[in-house]
Coordinates of C-alpha atoms in Angstrom, one line a residue:
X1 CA 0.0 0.0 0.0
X2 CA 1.2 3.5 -1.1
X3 CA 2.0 6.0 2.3
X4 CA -0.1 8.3 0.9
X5 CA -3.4 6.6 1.3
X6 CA -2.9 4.9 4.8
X7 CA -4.4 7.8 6.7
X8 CA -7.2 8.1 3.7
X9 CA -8.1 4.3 4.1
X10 CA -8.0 4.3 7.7
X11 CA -10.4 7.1 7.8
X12 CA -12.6 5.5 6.0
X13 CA -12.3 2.3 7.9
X14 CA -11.3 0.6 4.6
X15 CA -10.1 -2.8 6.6
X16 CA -8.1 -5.3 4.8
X17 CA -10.9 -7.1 5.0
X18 CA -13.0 -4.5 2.7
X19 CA -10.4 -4.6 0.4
X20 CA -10.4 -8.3 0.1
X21 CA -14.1 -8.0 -1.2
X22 CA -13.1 -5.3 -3.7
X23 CA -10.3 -7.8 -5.0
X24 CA -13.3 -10.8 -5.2
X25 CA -15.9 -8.6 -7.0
X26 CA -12.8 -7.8 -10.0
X27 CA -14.3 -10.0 -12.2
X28 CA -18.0 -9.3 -11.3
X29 CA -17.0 -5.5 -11.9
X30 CA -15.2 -6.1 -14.9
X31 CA -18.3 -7.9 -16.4
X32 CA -20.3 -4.7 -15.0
X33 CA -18.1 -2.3 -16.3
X34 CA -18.9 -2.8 -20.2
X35 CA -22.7 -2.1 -20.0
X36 CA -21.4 0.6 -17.6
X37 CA -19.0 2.4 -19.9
X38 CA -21.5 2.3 -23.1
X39 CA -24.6 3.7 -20.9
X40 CA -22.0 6.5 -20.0
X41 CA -20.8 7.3 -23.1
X42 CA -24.4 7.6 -24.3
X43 CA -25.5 9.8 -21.8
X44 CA -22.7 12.3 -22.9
X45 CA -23.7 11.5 -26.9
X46 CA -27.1 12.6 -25.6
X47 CA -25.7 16.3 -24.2
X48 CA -24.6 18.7 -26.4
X49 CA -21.8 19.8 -23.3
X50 CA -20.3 16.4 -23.3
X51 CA -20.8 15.4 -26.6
X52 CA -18.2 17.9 -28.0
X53 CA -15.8 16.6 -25.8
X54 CA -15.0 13.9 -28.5
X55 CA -13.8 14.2 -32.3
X56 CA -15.6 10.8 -32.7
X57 CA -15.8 7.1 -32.5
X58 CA -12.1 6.5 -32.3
X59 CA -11.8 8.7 -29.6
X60 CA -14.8 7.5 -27.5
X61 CA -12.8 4.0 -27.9
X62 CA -10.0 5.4 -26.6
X63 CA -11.5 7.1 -23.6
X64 CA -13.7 3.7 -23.0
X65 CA -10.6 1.6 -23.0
X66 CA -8.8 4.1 -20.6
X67 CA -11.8 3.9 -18.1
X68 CA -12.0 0.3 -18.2
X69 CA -7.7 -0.5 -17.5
X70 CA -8.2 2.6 -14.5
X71 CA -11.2 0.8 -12.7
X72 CA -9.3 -2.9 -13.5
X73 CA -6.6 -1.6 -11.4
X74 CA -9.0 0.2 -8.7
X75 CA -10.7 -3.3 -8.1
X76 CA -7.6 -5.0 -8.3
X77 CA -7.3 -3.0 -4.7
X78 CA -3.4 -2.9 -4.8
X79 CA -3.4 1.2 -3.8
X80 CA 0.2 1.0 -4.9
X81 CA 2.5 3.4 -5.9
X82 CA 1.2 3.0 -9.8
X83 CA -2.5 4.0 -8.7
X84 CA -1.3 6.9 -6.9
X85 CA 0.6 8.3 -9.9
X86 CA -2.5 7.5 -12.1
X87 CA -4.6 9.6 -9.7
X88 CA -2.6 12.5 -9.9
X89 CA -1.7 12.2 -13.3
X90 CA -5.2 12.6 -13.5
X91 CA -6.1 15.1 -11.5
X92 CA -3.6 17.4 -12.3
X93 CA -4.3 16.8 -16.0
X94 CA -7.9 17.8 -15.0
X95 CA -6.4 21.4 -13.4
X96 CA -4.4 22.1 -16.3
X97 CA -7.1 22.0 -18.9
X98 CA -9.4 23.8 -16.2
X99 CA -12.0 21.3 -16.2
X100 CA -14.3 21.3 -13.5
X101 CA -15.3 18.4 -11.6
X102 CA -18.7 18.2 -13.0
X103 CA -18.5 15.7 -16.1
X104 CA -15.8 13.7 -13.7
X105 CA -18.2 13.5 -10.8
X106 CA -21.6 13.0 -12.9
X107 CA -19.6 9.5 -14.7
X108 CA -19.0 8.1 -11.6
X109 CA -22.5 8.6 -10.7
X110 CA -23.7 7.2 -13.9
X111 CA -21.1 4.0 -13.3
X112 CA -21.8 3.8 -9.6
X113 CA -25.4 3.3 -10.6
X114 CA -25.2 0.8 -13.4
X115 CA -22.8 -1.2 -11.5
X116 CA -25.1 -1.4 -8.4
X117 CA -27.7 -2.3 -11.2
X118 CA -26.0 -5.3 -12.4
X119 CA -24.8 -6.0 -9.2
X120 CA -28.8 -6.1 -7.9
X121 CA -29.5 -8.2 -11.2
X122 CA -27.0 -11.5 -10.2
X123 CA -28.4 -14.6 -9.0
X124 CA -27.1 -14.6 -5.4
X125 CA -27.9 -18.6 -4.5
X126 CA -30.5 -20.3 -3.4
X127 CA -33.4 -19.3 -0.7
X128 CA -32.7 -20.4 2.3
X129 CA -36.0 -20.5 5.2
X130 CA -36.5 -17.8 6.8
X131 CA -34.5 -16.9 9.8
X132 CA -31.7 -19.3 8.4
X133 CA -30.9 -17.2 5.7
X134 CA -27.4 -15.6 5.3
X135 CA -25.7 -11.8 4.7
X136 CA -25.9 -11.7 1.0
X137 CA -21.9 -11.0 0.1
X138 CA -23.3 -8.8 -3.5
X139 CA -24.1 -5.6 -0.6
X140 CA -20.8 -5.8 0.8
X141 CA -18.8 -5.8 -2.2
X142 CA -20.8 -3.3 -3.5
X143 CA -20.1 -1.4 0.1
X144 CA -16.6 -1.9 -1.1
X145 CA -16.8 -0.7 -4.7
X146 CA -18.6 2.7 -3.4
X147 CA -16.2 3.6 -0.8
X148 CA -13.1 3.0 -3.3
X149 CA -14.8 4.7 -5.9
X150 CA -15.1 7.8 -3.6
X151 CA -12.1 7.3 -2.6
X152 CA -10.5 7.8 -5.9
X153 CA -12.7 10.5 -6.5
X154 CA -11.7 12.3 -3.5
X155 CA -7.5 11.5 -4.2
X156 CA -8.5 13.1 -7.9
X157 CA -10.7 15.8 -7.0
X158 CA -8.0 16.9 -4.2
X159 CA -5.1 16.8 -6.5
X160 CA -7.3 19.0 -9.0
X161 CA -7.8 21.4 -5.9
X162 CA -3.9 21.1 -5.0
X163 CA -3.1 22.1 -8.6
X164 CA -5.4 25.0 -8.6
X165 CA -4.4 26.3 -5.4
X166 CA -0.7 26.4 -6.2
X167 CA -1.3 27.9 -9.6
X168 CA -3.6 30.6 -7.9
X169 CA -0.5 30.8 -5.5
X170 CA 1.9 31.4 -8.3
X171 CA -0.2 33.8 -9.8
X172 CA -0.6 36.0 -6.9
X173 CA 3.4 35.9 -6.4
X174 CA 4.2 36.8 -10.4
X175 CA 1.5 39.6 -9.6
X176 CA 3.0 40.8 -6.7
X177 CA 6.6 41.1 -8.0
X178 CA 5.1 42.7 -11.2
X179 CA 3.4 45.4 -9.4
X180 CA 5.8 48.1 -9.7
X181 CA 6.3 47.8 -12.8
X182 CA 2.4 47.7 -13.6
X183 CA 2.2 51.1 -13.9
X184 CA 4.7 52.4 -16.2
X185 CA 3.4 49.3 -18.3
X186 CA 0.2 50.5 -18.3
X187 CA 1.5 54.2 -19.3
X188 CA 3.4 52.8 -22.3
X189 CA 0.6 50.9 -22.9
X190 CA -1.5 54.2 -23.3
X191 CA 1.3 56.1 -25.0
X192 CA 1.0 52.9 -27.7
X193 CA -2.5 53.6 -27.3
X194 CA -2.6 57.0 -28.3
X195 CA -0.3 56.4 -31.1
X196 CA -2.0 53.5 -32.5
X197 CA -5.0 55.5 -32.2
X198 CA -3.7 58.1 -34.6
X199 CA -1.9 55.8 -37.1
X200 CA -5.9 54.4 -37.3
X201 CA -7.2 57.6 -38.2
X202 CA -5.0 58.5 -40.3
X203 CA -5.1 55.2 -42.2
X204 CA -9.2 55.8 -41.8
X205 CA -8.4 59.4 -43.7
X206 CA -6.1 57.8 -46.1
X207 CA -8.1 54.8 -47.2
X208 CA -11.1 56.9 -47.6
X209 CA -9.3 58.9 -50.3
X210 CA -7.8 56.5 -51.6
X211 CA -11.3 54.7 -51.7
X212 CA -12.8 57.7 -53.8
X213 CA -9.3 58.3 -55.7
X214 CA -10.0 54.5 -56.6
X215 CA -13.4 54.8 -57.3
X216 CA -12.9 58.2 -59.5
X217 CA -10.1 56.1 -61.3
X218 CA -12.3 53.0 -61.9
X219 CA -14.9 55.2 -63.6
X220 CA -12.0 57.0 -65.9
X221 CA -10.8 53.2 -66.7
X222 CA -14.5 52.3 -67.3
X223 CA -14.9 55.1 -70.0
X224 CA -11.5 54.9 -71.5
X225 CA -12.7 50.7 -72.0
X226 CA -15.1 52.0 -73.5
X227 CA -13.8 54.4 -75.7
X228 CA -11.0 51.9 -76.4
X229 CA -13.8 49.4 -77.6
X230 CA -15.1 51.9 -79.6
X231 CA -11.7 52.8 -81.3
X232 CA -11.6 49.1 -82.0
X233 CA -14.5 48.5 -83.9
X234 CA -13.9 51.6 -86.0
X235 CA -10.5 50.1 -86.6
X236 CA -11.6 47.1 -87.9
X237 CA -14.3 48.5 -90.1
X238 CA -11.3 50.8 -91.1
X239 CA -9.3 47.8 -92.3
X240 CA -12.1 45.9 -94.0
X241 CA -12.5 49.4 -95.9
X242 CA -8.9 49.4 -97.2
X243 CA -8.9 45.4 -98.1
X244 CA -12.2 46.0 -99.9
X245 CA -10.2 49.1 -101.2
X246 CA -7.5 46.9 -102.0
X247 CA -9.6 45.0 -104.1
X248 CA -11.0 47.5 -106.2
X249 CA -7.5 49.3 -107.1
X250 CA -6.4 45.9 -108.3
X251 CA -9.7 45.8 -110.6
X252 CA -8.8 49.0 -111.8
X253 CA -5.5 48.4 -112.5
X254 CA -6.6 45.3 -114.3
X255 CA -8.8 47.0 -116.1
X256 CA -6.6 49.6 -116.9
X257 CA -4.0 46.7 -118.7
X258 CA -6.7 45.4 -120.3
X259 CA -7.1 49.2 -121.9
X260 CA -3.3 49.4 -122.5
X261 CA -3.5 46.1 -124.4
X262 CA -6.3 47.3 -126.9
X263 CA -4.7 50.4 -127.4
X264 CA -1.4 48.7 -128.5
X265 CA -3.9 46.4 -130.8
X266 CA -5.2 49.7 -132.1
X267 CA -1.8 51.1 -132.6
X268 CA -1.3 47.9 -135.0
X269 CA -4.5 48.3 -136.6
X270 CA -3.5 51.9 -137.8
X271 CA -0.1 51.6 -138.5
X272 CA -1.3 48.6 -141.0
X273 CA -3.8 50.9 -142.1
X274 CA -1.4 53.0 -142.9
X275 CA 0.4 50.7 -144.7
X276 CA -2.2 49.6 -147.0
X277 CA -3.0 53.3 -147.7
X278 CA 0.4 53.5 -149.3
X279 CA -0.1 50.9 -151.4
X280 CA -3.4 53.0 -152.1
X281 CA -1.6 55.9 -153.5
X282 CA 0.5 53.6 -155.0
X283 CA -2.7 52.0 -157.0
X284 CA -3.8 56.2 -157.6
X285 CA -0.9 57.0 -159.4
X286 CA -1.2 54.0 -161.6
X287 CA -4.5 54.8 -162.3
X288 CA -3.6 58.8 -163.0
X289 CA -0.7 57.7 -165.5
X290 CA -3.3 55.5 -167.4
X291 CA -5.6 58.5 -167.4
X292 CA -2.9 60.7 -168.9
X293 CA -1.8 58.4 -171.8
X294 CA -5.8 57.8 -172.6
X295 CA -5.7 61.6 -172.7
X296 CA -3.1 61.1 -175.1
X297 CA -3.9 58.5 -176.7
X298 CA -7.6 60.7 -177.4
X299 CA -5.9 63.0 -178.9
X300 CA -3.7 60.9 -181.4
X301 CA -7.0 59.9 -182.0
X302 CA -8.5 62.9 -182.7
X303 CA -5.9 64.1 -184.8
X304 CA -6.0 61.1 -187.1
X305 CA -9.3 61.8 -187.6
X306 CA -9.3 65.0 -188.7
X307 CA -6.8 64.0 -191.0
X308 CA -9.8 60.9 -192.0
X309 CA -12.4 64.2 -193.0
X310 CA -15.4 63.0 -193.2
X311 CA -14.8 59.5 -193.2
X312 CA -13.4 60.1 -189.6
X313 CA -15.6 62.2 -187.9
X314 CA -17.7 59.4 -185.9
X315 CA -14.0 57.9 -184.5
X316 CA -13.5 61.5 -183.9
X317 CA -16.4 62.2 -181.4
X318 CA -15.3 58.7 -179.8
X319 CA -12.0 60.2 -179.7
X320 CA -13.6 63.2 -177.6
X321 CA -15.5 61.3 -175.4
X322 CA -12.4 59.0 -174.4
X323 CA -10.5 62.2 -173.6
X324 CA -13.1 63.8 -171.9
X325 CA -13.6 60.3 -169.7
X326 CA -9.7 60.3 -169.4
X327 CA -10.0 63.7 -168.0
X328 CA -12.3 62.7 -165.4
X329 CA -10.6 59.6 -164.6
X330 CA -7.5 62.4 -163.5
X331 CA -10.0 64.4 -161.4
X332 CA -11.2 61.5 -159.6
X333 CA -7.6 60.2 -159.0
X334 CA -6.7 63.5 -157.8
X335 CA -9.5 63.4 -155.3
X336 CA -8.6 60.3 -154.0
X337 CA -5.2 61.4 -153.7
X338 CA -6.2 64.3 -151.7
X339 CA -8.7 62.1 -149.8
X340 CA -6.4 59.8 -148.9
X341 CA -3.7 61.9 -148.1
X342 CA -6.6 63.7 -145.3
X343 CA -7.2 59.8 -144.5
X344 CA -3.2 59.3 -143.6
X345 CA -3.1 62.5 -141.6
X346 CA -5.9 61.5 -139.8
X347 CA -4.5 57.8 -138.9
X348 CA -1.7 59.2 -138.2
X349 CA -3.1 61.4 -135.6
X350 CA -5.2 58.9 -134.1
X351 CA -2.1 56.8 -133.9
X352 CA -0.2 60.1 -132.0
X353 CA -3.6 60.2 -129.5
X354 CA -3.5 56.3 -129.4
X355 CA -0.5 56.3 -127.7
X356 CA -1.2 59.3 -126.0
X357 CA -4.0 57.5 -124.7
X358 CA -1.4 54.4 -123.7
X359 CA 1.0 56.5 -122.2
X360 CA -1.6 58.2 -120.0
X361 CA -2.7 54.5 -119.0
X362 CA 0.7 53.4 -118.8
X363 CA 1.0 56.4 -115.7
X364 CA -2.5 55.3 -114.6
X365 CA -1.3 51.5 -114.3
X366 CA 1.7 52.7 -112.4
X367 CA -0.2 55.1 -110.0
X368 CA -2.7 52.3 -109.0
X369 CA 0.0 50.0 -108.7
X370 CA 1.6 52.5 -106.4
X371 CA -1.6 53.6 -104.8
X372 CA -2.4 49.7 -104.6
X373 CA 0.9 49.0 -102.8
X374 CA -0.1 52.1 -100.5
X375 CA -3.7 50.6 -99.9
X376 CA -2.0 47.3 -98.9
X377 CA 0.7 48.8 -96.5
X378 CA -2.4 50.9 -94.8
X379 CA -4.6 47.5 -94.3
X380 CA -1.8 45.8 -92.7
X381 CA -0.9 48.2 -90.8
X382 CA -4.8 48.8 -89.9
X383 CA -5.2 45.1 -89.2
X384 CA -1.8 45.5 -87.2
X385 CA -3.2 48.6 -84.9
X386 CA -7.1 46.4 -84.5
X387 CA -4.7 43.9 -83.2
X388 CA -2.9 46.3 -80.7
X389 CA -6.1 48.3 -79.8
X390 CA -7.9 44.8 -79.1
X391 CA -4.7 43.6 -76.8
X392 CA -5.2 47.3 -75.3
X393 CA -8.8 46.7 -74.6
X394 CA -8.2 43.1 -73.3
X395 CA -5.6 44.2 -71.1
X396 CA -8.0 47.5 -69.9
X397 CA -10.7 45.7 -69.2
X398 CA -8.6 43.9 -67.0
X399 CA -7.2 46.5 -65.1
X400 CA -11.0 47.8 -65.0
X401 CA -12.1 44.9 -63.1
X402 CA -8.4 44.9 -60.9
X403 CA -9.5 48.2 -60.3
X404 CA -12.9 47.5 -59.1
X405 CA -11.8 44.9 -57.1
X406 CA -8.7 46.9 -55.4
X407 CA -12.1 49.6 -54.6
X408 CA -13.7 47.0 -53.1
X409 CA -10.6 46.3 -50.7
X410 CA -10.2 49.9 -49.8
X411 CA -13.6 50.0 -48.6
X412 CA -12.9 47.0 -46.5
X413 CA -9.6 48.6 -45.2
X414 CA -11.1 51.7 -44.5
X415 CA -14.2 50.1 -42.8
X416 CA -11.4 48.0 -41.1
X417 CA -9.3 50.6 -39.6
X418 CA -12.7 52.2 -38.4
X419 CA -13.1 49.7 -36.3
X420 CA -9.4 49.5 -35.0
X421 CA -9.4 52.6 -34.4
X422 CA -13.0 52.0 -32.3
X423 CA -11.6 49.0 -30.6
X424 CA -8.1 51.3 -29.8
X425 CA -10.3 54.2 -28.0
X426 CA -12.4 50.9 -26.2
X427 CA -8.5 49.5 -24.9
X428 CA -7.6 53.1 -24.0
X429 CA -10.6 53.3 -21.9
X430 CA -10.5 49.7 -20.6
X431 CA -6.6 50.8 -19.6
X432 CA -7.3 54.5 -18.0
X433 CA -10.4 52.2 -15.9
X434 CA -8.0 50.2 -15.0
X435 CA -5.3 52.1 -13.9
X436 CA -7.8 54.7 -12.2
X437 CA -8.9 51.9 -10.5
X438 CA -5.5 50.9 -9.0
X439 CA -6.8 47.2 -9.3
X440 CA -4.2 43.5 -10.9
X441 CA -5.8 41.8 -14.5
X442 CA -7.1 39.1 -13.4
X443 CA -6.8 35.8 -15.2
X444 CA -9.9 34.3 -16.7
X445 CA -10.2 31.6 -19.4
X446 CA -13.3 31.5 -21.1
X447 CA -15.5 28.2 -21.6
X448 CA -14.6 28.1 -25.3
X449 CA -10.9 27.6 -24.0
X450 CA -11.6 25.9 -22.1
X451 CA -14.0 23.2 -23.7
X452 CA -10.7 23.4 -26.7
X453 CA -8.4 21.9 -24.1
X454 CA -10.8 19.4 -22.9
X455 CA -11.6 17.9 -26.3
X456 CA -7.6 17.7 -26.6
X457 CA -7.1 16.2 -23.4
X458 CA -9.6 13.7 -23.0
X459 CA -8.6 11.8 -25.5
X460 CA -5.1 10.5 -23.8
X461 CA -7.4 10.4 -20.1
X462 CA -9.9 9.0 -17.9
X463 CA -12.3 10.5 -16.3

């Protein structure tokens, strides 16, 4: 037996005897202690305190299987040095999470009173008559089990109270030696205060213009989007223009060879004209030499007929109407001659104005080709600029919505360093209260703390 629980045990009265029943009922209690454990561990499923205690099943295993070895070594009634360091290891786990005694207490009821029900259920024999019948041994082991169940609860419950008390102790010394310096920690605390609270305002005034600088600027980027979009459109109807542009010059300039090539066909035509208008003339003088010698020849005739007299007077009006014919012949010649010399200086002025007429096509082919080349360079570089202008818009329209969103984080900085610089005037006043007041911080954890600590703890722990 550990020295530590003589005086406890004798108190108590816990004889050897008493302990020798707790050691008998081990297996009885062991067989109790399953039905036990799971009617527990419902009861804290059932309460929404308890129940978030546990992460889940693995860790309800875990605590069940820790509950069971600590009460197989309670009925084992040793009350060695082992059960003494469980205890406290319990108990002052129990004081460091800041659990109250409540849950711990309320399970041993909740075991106490299964036990006792299976205990009640046994079969304890048979009858015996009346006034020969016997102590039943089941009350006395359960005697047993409830005194060394309360004793365990005390050993835990005063460690827990042993652990608080010396923190509490500890506490009140650390506050002690840190009460002169309390002050001056409380003055820097309001000098920090003070400049914490400015910093906040002036981060307030700040992100509020920068919140309507932002907001001004987003509007700016919306229009210029849209201006940018508009730019682009016009752009590309710009370059359709100059391919469709692009496509006419090089009809015109196809038309215009096709021109060129008739008038060098005409040029041909003429100059073969011309040609065969020589030979004309050619054919004209023939025909004005024949005319003269039938002249002639008439007049030969003539004579020779006057020479005839009488008999030659009919060959002598022949002879006049052959000249006279031969006369006409020469007059006729000599208009075509003259007709066909207006004829040659008319081809050959067409022929001049012909390739006048080339020549001026010839600059025409070369000026569309030119202007076609221009057309092409302005298309590309039109298709080129719709390209830029629609990377520009792209890229703006993301910056629009950046900028919307960086307004929309402003706002929430400005709102945010409203409220610090709410919360900063609350600590200043929370600080001057204190400090008026003359009065330590006392040291609270609150039940979200410490319900954290417990679902941590309870895991590696009995109760």
């Amino acid at each position: 037996m550990h020295p530590e629980l003589a005086t406890r045990l004798d108190f108590v009265g816990y004889t050897a005897e008493k302990r020798a029943l707790l050691s008998d009922a081990r297996d009885t209690i062991q067989g109790a202690m399953g039905p036990a454990l799971d009617r527990l561990y419902t009861q804290i499923a059932a309460h929404p305190e308890t129940a978030k205690m546990f992460s889940g099943q693995s860790h309800v295993a875990r605590a069940k299987q820790l509950q069971a070895e600590h009460w197989a070594h309670l009925s084992g009634a040793a009350f060695d040095a082992d059960y003494v360091e469980r205890v406290k290891r319990i108990g002052a786990r129990h004081a460091q999470i800041g659990l109250t005694p409540q849950w711990y207490i309320g399970s041993y009821a909740i075991i106490l009173d299964s036990m006792i029900e299976s205990f009640a259920a046994m079969d304890s024999g048979p009858r015996l008559p009346f006034g020969r019948r016997k102590a039943d041994k089941r009350f006395d082991q359960l005697r047993a089990i409830v005194t060394a169940a309360l004793i365990d609860l005390e050993m835990s419950v005063s460690i827990y109270f042993e652990q608080e008390q010396a923190g509490r102790a500890t506490a009140m010394a650390s506050l002690q030696e840190r009460e002169t310096t309390l002050s001056g920690l409380l003055g820097a605390i309001n000098e920090t205060v003070d400049a914490i609270r400015t910093g906040s305002q002036e981060i307030a005034q700040a992100s509020g213009d920068l919140s309507r600088r932002t907001e001004a600027n987003a509007a700016s980027l919306a229009e210029t989007a849209a201006s940018v979009q508009e730019m682009d459109q016009r752009l590309k109807a710009t370059a359709q223009s100059a391919r469709r542009t692009v496509e006419r010059a090089d009809g015109a300039k196809a038309t215009v060879d096709t021109g060129r090539a008739i008038t060098e066909q005409a040029v041909t035509a003429m100059e073969r004209v011309s040609e065969s208008a020589k030979g004309i003339d050619n054919v004209i003088e023939g025909l004005d030499k024949i005319a003269f010698q039938t002249r002639v020849l008439a007049m030969n005739a003539a004579v020779e007929a006057g020479r005839a007299g009488e008999a030659g007077r009919g060959f002598a009006v022949v002879a006049d109407l052959v000249s006279a014919l031969a006369m006409r012949a020469e007059e006729e010649a000599g208009r075509a001659r003259d007709q066909l010399t207006a004829t040659q200086a008319d081809i050959v002025a067409a022929v001049g104005m012909v390739e006048k007429v080339d020549g001026a096509l010839s600059n025409i082919s070369g000026d569309v080709a030119t202007v076609n080349e221009l057309l092409s360079q302005m298309a590309s570089d039109n298709q080129a600029q719709a390209s830029a202008i629609t990377e520009v818009s792209t890229t703006i329209g993301e910056m629009d919505r950046a900028t919307q969103q960086n307004a929309a984080m402003v706002e929430e900085t400005s709102a945010a360093a409203q409220n610090l610089a709410r919360e900063v005037d609350k600590l200043a006043r929370q600080a001057n209260g204190f400090q008026d007041a003359g009065g330590a911080p006392a040291a609270a954890a609150g039940p979200s703390a410490a319900a954290r600590a417990t679902v941590q703890a309870l895991g590696t722990m009995a109760f």
